[in-house]
mmCIF file of N, CA, C and O in Angstrom:
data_model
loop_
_atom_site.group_PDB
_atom_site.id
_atom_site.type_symbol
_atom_site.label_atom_id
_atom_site.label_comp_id
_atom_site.label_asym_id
_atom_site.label_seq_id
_atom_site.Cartn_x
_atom_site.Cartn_y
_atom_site.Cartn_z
ATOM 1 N N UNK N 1 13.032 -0.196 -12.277
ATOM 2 C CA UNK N 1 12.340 0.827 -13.045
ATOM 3 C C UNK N 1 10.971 1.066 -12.414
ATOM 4 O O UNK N 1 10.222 0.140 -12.105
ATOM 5 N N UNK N 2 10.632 2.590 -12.205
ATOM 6 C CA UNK N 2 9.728 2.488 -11.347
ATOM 7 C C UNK N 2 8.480 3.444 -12.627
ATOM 8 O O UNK N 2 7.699 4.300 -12.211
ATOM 9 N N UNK N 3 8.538 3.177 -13.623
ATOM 10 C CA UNK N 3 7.597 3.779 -14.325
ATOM 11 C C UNK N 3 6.602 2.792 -14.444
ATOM 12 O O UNK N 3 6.659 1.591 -14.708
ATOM 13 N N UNK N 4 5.403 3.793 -14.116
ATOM 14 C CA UNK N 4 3.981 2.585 -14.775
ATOM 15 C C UNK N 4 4.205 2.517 -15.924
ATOM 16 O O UNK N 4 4.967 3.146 -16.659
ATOM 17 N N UNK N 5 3.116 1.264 -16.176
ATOM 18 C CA UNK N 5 3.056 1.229 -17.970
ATOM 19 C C UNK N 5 1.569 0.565 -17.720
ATOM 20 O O UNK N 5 1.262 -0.316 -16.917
ATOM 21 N N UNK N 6 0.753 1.264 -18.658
ATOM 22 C CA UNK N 6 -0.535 0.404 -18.919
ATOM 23 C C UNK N 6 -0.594 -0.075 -20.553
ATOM 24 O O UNK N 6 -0.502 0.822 -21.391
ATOM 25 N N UNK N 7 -0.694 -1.008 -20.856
ATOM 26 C CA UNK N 7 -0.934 -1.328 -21.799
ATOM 27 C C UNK N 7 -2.525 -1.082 -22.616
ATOM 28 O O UNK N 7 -3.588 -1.024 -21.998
ATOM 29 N N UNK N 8 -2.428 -0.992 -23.703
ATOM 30 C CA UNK N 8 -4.108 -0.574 -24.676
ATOM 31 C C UNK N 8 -4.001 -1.820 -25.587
ATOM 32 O O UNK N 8 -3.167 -1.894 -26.490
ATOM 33 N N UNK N 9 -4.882 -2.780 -25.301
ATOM 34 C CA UNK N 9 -4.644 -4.125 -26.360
ATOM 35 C C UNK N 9 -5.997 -3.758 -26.989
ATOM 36 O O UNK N 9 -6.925 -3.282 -26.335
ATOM 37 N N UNK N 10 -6.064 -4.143 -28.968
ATOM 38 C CA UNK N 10 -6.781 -4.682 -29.561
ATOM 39 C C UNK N 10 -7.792 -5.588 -29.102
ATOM 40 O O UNK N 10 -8.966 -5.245 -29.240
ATOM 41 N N UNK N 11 -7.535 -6.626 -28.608
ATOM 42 C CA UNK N 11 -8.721 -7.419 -28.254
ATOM 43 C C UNK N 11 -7.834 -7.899 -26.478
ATOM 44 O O UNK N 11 -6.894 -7.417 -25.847
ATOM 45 N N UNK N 12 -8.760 -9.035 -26.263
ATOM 46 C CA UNK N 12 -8.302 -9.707 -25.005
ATOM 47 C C UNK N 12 -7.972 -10.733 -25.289
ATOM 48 O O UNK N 12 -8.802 -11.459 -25.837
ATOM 49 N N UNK N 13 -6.137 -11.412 -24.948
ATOM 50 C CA UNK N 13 -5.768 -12.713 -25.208
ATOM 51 C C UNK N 13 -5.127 -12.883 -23.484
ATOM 52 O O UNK N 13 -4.288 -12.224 -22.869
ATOM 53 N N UNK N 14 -5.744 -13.763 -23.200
ATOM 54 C CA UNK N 14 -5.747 -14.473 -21.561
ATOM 55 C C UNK N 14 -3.444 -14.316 -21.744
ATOM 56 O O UNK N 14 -2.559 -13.550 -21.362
ATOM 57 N N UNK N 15 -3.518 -15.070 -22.218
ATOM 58 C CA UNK N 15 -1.899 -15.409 -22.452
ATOM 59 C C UNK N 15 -1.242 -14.325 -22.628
ATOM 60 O O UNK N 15 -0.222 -14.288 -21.940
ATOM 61 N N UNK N 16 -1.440 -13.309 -23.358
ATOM 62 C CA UNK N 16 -0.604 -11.797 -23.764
ATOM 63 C C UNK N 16 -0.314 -10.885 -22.253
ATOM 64 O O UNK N 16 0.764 -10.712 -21.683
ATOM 65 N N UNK N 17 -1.680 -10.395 -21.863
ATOM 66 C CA UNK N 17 -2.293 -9.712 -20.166
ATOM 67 C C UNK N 17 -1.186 -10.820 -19.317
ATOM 68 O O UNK N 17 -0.257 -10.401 -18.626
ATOM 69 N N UNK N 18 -1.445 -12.066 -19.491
ATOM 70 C CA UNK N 18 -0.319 -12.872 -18.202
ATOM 71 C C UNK N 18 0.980 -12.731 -18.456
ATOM 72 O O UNK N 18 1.821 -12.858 -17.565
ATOM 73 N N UNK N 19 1.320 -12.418 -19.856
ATOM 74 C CA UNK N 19 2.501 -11.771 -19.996
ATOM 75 C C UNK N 19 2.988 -10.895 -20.076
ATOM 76 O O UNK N 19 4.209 -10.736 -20.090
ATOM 77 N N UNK N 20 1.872 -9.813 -20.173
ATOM 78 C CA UNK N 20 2.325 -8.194 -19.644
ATOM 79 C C UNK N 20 2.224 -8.332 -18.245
ATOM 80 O O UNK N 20 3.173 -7.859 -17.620
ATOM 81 N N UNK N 21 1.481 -8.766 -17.704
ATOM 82 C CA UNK N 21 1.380 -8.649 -15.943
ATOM 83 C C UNK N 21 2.725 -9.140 -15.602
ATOM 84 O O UNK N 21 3.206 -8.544 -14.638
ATOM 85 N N UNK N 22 3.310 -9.857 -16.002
ATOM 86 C CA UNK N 22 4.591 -11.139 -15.740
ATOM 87 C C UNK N 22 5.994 -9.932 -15.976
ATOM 88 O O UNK N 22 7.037 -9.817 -15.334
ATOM 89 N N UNK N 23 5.501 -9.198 -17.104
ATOM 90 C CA UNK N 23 7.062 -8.362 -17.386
ATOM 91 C C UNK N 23 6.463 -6.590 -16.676
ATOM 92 O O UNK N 23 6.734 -5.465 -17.095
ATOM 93 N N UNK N 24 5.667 -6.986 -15.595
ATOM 94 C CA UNK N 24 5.761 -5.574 -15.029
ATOM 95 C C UNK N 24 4.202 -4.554 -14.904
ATOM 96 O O UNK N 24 3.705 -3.987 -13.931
ATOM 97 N N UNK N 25 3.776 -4.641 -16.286
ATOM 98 C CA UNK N 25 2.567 -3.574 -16.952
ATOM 99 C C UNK N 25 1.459 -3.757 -15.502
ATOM 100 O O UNK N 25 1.112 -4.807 -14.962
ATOM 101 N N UNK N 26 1.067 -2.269 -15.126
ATOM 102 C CA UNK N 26 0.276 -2.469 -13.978
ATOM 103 C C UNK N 26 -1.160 -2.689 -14.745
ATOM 104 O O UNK N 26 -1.998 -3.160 -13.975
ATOM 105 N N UNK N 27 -1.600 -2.484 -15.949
ATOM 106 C CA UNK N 27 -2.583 -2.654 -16.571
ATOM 107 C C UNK N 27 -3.185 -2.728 -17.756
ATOM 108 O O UNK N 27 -2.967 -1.846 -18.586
ATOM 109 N N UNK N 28 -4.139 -3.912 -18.069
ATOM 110 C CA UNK N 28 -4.333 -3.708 -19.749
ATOM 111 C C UNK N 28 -5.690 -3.435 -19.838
ATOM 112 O O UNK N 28 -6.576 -3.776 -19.054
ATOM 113 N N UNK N 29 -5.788 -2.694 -21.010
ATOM 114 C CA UNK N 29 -7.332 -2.099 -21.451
ATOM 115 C C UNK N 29 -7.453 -2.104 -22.359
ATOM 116 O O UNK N 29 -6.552 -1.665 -23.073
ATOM 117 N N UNK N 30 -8.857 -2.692 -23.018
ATOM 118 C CA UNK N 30 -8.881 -3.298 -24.423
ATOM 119 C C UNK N 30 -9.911 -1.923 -25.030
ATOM 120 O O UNK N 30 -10.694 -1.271 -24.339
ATOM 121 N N UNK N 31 -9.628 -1.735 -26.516
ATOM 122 C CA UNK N 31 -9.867 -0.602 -27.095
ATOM 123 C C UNK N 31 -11.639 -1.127 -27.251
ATOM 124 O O UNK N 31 -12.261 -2.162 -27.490
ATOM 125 N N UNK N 32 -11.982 0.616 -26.881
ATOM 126 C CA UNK N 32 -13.514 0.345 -27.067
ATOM 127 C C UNK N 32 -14.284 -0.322 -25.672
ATOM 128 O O UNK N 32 -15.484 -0.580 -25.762
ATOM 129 N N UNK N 33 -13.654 -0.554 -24.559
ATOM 130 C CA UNK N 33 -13.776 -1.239 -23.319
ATOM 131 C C UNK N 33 -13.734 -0.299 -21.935
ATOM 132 O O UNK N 33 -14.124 -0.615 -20.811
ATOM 133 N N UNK N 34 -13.111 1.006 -22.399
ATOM 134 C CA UNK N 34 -13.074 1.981 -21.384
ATOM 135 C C UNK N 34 -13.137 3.153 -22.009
ATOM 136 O O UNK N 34 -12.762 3.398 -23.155
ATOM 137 N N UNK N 35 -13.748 4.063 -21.027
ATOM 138 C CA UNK N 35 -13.741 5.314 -21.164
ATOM 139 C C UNK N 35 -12.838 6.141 -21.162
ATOM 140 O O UNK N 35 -11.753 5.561 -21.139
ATOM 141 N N UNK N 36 -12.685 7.901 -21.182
ATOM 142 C CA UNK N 36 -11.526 8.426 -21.022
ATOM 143 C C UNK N 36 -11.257 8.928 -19.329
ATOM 144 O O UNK N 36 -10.298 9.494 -18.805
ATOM 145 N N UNK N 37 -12.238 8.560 -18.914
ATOM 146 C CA UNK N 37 -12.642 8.519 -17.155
ATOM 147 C C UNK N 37 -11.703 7.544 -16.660
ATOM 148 O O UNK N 37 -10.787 7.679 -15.849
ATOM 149 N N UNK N 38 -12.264 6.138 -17.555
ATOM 150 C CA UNK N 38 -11.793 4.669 -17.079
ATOM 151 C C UNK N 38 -10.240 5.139 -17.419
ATOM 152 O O UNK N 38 -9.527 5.245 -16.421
ATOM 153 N N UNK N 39 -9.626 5.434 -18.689
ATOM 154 C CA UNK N 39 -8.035 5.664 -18.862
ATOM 155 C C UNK N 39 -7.296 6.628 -17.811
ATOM 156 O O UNK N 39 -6.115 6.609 -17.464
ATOM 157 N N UNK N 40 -8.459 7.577 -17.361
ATOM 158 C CA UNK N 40 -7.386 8.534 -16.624
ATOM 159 C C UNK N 40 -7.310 7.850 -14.741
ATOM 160 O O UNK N 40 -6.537 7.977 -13.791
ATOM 161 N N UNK N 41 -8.335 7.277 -14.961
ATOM 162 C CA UNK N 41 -8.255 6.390 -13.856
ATOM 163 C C UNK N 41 -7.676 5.271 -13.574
ATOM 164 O O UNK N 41 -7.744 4.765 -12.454
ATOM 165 N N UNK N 42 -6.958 4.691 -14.684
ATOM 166 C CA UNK N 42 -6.108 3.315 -15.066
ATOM 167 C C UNK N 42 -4.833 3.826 -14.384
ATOM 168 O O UNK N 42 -4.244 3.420 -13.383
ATOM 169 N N UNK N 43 -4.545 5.000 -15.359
ATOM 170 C CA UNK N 43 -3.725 6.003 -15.373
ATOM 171 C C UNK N 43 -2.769 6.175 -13.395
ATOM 172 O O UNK N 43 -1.657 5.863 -12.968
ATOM 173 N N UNK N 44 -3.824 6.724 -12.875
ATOM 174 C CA UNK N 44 -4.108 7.305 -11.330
ATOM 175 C C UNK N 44 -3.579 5.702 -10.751
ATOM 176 O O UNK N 44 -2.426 5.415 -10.429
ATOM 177 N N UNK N 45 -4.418 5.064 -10.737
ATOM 178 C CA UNK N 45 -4.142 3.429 -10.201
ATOM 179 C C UNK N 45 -2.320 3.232 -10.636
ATOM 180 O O UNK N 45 -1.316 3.319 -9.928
ATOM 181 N N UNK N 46 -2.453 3.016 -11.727
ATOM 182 C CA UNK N 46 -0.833 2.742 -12.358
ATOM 183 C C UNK N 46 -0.227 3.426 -11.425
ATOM 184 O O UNK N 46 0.033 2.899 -10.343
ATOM 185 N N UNK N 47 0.108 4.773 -11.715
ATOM 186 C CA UNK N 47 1.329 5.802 -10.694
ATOM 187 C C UNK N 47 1.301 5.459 -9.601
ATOM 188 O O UNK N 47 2.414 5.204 -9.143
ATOM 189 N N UNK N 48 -0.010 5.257 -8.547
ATOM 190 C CA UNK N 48 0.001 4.845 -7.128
ATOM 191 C C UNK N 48 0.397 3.796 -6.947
ATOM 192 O O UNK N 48 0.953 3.783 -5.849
ATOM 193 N N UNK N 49 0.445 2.518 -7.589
ATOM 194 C CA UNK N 49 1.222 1.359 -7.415
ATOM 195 C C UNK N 49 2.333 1.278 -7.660
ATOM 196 O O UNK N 49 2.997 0.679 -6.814
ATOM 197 N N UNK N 50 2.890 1.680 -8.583
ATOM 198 C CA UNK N 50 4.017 2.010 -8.757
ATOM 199 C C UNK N 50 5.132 2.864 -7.896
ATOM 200 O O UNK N 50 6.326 2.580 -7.803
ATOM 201 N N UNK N 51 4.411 4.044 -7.252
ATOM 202 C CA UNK N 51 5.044 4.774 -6.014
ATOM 203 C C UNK N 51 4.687 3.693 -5.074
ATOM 204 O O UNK N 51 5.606 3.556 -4.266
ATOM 205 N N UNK N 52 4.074 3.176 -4.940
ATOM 206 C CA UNK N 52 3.653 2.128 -3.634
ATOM 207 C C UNK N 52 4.797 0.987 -3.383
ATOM 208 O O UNK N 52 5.354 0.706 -2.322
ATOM 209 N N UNK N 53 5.032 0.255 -5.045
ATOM 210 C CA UNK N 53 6.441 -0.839 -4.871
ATOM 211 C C UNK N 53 7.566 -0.175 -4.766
ATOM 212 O O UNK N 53 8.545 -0.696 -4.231
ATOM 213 N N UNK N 54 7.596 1.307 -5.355
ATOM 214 C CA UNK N 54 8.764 1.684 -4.955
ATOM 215 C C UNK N 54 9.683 2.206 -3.452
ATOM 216 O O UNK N 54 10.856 2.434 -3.158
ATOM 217 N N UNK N 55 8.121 2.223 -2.662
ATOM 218 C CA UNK N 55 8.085 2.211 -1.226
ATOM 219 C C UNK N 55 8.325 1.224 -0.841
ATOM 220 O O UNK N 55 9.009 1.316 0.179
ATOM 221 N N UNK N 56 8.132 0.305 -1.107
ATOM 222 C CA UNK N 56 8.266 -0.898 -0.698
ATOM 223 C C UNK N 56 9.532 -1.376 -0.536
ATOM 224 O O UNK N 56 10.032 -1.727 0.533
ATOM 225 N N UNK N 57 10.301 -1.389 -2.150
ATOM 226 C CA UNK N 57 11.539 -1.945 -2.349
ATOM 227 C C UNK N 57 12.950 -1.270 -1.209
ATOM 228 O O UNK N 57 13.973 -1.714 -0.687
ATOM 229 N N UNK N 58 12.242 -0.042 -1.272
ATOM 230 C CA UNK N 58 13.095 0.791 -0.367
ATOM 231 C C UNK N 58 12.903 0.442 1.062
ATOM 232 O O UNK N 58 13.945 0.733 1.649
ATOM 233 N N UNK N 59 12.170 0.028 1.743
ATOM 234 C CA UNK N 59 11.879 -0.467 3.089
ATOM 235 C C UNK N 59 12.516 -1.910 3.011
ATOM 236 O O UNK N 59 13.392 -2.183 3.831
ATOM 237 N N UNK N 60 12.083 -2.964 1.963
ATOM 238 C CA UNK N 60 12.567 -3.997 2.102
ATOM 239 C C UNK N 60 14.556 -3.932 2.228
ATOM 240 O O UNK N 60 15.385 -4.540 2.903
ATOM 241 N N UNK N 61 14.619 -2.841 1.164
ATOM 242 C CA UNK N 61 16.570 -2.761 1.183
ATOM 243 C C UNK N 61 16.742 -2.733 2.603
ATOM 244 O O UNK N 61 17.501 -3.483 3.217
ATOM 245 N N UNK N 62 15.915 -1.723 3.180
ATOM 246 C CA UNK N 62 16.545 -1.061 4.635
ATOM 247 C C UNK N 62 16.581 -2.336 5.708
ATOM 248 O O UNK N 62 17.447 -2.776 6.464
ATOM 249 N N UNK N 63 15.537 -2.620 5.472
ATOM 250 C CA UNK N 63 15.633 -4.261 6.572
ATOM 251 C C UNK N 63 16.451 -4.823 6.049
ATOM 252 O O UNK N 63 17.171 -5.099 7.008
ATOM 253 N N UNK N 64 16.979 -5.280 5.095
ATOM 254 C CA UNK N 64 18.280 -5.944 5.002
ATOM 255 C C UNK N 64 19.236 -5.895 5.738
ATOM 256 O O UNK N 64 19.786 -6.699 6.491
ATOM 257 N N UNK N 65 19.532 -3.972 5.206
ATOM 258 C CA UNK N 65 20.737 -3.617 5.703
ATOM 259 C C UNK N 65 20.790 -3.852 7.137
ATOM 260 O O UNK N 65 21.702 -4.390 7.764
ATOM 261 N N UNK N 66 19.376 -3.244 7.704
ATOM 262 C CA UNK N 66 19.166 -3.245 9.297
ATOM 263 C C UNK N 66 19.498 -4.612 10.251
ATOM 264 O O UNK N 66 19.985 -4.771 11.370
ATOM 265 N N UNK N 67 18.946 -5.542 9.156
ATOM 266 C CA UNK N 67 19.184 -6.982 9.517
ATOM 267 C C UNK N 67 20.768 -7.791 9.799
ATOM 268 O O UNK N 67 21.100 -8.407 10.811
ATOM 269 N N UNK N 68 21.700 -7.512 8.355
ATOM 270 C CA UNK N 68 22.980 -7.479 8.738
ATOM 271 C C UNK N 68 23.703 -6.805 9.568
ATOM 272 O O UNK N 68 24.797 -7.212 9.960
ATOM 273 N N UNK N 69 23.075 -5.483 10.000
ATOM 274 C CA UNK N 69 23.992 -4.707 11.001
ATOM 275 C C UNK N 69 23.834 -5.659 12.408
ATOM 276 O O UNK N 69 24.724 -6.066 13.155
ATOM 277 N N UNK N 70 22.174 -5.880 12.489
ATOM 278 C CA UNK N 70 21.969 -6.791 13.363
ATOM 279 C C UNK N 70 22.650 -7.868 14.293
ATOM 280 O O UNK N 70 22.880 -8.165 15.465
ATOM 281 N N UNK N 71 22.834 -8.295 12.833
ATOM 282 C CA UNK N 71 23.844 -9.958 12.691
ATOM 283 C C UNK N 71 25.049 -9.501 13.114
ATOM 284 O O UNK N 71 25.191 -9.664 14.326
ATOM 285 N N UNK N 72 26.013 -8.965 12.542
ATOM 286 C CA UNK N 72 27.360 -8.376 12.765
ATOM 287 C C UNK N 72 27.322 -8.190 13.888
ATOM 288 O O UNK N 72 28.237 -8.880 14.339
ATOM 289 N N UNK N 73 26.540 -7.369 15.194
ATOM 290 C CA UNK N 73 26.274 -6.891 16.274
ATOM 291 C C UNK N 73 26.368 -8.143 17.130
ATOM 292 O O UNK N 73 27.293 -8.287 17.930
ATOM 293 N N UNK N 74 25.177 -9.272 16.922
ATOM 294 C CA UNK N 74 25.002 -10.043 17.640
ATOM 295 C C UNK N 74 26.203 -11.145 17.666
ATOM 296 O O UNK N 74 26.383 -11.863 18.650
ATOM 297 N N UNK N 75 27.034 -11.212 16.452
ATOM 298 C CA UNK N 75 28.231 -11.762 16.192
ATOM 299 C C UNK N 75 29.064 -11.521 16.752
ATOM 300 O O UNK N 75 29.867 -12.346 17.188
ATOM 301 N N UNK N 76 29.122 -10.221 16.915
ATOM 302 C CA UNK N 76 30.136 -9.495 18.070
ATOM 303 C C UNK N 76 30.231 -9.194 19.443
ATOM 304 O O UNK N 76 31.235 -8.840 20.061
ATOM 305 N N UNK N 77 29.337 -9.330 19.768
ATOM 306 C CA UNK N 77 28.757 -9.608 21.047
ATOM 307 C C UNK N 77 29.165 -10.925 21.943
ATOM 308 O O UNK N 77 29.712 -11.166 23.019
ATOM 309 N N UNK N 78 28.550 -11.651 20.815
ATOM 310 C CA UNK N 78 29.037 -13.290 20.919
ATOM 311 C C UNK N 78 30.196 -13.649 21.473
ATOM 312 O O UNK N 78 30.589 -14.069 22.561
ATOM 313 N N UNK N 79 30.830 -13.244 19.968
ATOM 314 C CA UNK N 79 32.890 -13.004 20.626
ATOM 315 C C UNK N 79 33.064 -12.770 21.820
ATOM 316 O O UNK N 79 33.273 -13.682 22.620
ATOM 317 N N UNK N 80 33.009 -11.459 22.181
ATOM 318 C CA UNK N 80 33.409 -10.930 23.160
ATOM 319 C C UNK N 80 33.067 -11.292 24.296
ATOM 320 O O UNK N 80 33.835 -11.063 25.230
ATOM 321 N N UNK N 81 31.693 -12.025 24.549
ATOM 322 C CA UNK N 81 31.317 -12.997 25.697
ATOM 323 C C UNK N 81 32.129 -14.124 25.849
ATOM 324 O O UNK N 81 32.445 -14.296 27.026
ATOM 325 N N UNK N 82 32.581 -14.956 25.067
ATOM 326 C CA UNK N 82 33.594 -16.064 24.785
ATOM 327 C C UNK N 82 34.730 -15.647 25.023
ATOM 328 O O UNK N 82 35.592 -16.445 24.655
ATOM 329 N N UNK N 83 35.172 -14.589 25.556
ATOM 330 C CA UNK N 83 36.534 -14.231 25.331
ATOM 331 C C UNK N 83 37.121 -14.301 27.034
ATOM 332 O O UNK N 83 38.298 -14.048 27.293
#
């Protein structure tokens, strides 16, 4: 899932933030702690990281794949020298 999520907490609990950070949330902001500058800028940050891992995940798949074609190749190669 490649949607940001920022979270808006009531107060600050150390333990809650490590568990929104833990299930994903690119950010928490406690009410009365930011502006509507600071939110639209939370905001901006969130989406760009979020397009950013999703760049990511997609490069990491491709080396995989790139990697097994690799393997298979060099496997086959192998063979056919032995033969």
């Amino acid at each position: 899932n490649n949607l940001p999520i920022v979270v808006i907490a009531s107060n600050y609990d150390s333990a809650n933030v490590n568990l929104a950070f833990d299930s994903g949330v690119q950010d928490v902001l406690i009410v009365g702690e930011f502006s509507a500058n600071g939110l639209a800028r939370a905001l901006q940050y969130a989406f760009e990281r979020s397009q950013s891992i999703a760049k990511l995940n997609h490069i990491q798949q491709r080396a995989r794949r790139n990697n097994g074609i690799k393997n298979e190749l060099i496997h086959r190669i192998a063979h056919e020298v032995r033969k």
